[in-house]
CSV table of C-alpha atoms and ligand atoms in Angstrom, one decimal:
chain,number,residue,atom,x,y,z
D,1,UNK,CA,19.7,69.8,1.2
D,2,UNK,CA,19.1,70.7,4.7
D,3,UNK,CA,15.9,68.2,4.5
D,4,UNK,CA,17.7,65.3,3.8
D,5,UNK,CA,19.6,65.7,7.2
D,6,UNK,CA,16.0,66.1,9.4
D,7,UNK,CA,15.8,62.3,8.8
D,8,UNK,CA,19.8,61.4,9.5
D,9,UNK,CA,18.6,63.1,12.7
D,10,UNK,CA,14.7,61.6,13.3
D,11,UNK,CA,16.8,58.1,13.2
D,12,UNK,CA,19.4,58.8,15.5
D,13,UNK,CA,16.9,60.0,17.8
D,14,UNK,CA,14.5,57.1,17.9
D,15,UNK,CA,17.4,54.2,18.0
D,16,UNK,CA,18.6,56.3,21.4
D,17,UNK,CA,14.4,56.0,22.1
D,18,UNK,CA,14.7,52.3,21.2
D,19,UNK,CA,17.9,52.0,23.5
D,20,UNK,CA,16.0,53.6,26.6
D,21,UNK,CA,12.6,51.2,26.0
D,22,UNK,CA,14.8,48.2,25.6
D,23,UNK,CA,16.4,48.5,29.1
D,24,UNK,CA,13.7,45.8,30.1
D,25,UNK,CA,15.7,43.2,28.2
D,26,UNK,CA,13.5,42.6,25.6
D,27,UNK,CA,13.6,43.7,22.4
D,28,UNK,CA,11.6,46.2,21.6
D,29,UNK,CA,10.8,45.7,17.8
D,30,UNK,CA,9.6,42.3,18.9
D,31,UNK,CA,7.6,43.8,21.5
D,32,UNK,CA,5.2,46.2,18.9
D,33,UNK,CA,4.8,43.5,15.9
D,34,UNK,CA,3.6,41.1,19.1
D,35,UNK,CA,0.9,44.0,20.6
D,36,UNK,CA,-0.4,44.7,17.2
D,37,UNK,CA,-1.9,41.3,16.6
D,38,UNK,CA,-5.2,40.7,18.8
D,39,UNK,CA,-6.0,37.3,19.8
D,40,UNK,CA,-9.2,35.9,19.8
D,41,UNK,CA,-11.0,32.6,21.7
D,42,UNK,CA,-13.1,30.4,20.0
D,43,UNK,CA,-16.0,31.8,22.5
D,44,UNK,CA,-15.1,35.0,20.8
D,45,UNK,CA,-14.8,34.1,17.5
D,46,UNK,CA,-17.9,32.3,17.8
D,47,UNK,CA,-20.2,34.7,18.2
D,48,UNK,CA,-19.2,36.3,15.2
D,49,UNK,CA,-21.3,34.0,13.1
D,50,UNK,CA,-24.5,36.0,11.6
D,51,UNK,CA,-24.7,37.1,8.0
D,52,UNK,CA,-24.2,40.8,9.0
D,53,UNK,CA,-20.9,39.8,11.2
D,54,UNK,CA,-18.9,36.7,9.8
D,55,UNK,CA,-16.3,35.5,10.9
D,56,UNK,CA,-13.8,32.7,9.9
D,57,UNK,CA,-10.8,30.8,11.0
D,58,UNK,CA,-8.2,29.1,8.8
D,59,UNK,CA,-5.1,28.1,9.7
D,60,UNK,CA,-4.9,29.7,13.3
D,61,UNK,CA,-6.0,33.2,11.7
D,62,UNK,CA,-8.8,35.0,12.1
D,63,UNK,CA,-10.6,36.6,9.2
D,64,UNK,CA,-13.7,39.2,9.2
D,65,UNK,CA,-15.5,38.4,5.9
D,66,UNK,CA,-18.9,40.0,6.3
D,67,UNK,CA,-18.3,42.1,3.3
D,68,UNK,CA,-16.6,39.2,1.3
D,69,UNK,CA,-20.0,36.9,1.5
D,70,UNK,CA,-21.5,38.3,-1.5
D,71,UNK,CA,-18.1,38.4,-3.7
D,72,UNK,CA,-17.4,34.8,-3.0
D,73,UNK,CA,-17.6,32.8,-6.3
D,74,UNK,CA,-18.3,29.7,-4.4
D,75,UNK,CA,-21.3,31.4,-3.0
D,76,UNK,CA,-22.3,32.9,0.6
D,77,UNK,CA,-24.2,29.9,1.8
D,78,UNK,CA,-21.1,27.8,2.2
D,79,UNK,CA,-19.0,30.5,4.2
D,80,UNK,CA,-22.1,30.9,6.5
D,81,UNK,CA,-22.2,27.2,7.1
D,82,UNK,CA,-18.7,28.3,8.8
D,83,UNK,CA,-19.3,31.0,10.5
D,84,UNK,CA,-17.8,31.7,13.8
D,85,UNK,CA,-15.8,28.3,13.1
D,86,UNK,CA,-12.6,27.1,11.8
D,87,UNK,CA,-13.0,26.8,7.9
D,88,UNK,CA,-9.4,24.9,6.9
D,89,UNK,CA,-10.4,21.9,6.1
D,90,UNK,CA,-13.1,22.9,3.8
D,91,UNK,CA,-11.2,26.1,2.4
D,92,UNK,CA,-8.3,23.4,1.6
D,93,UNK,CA,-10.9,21.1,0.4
D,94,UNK,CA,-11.9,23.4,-2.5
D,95,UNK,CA,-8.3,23.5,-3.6
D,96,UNK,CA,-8.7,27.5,-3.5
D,97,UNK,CA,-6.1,29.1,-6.0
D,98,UNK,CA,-3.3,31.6,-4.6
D,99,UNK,CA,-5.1,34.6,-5.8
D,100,UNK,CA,-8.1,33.3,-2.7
D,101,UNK,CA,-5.3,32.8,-0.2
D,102,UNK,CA,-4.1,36.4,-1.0
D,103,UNK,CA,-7.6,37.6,-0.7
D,104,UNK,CA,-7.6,36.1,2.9
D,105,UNK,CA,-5.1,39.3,3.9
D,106,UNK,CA,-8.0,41.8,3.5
D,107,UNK,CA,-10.4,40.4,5.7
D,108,UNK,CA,-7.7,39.1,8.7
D,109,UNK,CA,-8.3,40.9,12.2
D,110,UNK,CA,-6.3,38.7,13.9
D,111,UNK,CA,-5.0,35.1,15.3
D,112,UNK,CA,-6.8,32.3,17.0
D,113,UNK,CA,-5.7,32.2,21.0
D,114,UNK,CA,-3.2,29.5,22.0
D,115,UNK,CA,-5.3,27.8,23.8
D,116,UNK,CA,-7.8,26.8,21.3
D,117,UNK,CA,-5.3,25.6,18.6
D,118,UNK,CA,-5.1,21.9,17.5
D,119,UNK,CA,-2.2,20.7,15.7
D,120,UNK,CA,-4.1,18.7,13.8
D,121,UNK,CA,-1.4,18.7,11.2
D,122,UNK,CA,1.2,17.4,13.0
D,123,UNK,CA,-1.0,14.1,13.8
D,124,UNK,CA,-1.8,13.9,10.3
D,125,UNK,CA,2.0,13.9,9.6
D,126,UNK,CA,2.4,11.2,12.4
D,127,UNK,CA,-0.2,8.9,11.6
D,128,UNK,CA,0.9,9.0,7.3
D,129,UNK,CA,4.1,7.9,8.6
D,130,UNK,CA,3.4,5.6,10.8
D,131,UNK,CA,1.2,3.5,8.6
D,132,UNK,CA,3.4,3.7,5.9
D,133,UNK,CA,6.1,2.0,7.7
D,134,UNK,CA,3.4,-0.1,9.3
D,135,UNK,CA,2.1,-1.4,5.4
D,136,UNK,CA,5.6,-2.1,4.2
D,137,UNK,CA,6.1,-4.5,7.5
D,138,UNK,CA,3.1,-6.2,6.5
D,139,UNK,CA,4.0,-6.3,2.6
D,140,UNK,CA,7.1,-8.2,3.8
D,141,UNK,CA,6.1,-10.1,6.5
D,142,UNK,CA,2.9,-11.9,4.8
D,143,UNK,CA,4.7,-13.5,1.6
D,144,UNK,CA,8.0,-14.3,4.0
D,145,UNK,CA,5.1,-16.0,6.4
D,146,UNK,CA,3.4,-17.7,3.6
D,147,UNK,CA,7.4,-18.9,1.8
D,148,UNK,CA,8.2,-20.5,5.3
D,149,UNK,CA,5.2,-22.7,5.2
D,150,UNK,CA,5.7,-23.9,1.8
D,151,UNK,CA,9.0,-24.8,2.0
D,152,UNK,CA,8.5,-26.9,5.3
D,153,UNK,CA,5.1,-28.5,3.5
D,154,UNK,CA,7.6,-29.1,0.1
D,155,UNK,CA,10.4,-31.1,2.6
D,156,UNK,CA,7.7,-32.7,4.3
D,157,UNK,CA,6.4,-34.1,1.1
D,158,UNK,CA,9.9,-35.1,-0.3
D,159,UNK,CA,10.6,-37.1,3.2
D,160,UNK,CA,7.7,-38.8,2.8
D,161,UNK,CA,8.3,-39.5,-0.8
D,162,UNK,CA,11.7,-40.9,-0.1
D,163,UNK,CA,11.0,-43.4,2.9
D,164,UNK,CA,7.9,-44.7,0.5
V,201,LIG,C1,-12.4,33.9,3.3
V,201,LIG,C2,-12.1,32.8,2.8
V,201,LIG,C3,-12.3,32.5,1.4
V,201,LIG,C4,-11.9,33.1,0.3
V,201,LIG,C5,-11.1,34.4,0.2
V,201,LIG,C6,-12.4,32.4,-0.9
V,201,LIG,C7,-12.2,32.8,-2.2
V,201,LIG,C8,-12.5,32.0,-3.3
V,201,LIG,C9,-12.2,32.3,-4.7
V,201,LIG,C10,-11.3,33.5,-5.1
V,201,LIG,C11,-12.7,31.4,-5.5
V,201,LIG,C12,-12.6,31.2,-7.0
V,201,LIG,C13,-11.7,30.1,-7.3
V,201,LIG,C14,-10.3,30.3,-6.8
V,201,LIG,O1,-9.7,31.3,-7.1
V,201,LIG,O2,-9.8,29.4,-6.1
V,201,LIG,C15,-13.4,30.5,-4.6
V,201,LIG,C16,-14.1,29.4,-5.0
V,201,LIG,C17,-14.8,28.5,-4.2
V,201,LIG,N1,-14.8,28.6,-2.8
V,201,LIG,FE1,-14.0,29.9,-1.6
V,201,LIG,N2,-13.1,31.3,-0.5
V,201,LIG,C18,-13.0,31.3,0.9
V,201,LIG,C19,-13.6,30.4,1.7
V,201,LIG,C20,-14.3,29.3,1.3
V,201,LIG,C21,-14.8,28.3,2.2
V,201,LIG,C22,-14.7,28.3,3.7
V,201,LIG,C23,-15.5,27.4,1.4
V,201,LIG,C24,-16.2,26.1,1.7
V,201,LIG,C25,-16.9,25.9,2.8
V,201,LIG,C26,-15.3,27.8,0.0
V,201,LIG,C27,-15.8,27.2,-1.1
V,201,LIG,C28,-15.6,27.5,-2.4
V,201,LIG,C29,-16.1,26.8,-3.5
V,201,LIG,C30,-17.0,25.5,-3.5
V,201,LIG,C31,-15.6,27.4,-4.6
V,201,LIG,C32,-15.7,26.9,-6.1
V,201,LIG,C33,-16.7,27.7,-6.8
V,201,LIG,C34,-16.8,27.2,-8.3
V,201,LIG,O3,-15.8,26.9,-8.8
V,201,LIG,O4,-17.9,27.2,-8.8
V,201,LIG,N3,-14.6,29.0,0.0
V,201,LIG,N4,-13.3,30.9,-3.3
């Protein structure tokens, strides 16, 4: 009995610690889940790329998987010819299954720094629609051109018939 109050009393004690540390304005649950994560450059990250220290990046994170080469049913070669780089396109080229992307947890260490990121997929997203709404202009415009023309060549020819 009397161990079920210890915790009652544990909480109390850290939300009046979590009070004190939040004085600064920020929140302070925020603040530890942000410190945890490391961030790594691409220098960094890059000179992870040996057989004995392998490194990969896909989608912004950061993933240690020296001790993954040899499990890797798609072989070790084709992670090495990754190493110390970023890997998405080529690990969503393979059309890895969810039970891979799960995998991916074990080997992260961290997240790619800010200043290296590309958002590449937001371009991709621009440019698809872009040219779609480019194509259908064309699609429209081309027959609508090509209608025009024949009509004025078809009342051209039935003037001329006429007056003749
Ligand atoms: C750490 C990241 C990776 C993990 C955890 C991983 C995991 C896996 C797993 C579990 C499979 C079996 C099929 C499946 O479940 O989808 C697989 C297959 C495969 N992986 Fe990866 N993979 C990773 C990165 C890569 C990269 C970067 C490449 C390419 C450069 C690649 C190329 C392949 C290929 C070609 C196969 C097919 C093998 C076959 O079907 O014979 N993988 N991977």
């Amino acid at each position: 009995m009397g161990e079920e109050l210890h915790p009652t009393i544990n909480i109390k004690d850290s939300l009046i610690h979590t009070e004190n540390g939040g004085g600064n304005g920020i929140l302070p649950s925020e603040d530890t889940s942000e410190s945890n994560v490391k961030y790594y450059t691409l220098e960094e990250i890059q000179a992870h790329n040996l057989s004995k220290d392998t490194w990969l990046i896909i989608h912004d994170k950061v993933y240690d998987i020296t001790s993954f080469l040899e499990e890797h049913p798609g072989g070790e070669e084709v992670l090495l010819e990754q190493a110390g780089s970023d890997a998405t396109e080529s690990f969503e080229d393979v059309g890895h299954s969810t039970d891979a992307r799960e995998m991916l947890a074990q080997y992260y260490v961290g997240e790619l720094h800010m200043k290296d990121r590309k958002k590449e997929a937001n371009k991709e997203v621009f440019i698809t629609t872009s040219s779609d709404s480019g194509s259908s202009w064309t699609t429209w415009l081309i027959p609508a051109v090509a209608a025009a023309i024949v009509g004025i060549m078809y009342r051209f020819y039935l003037m001329e018939h006429k007056s003749s």
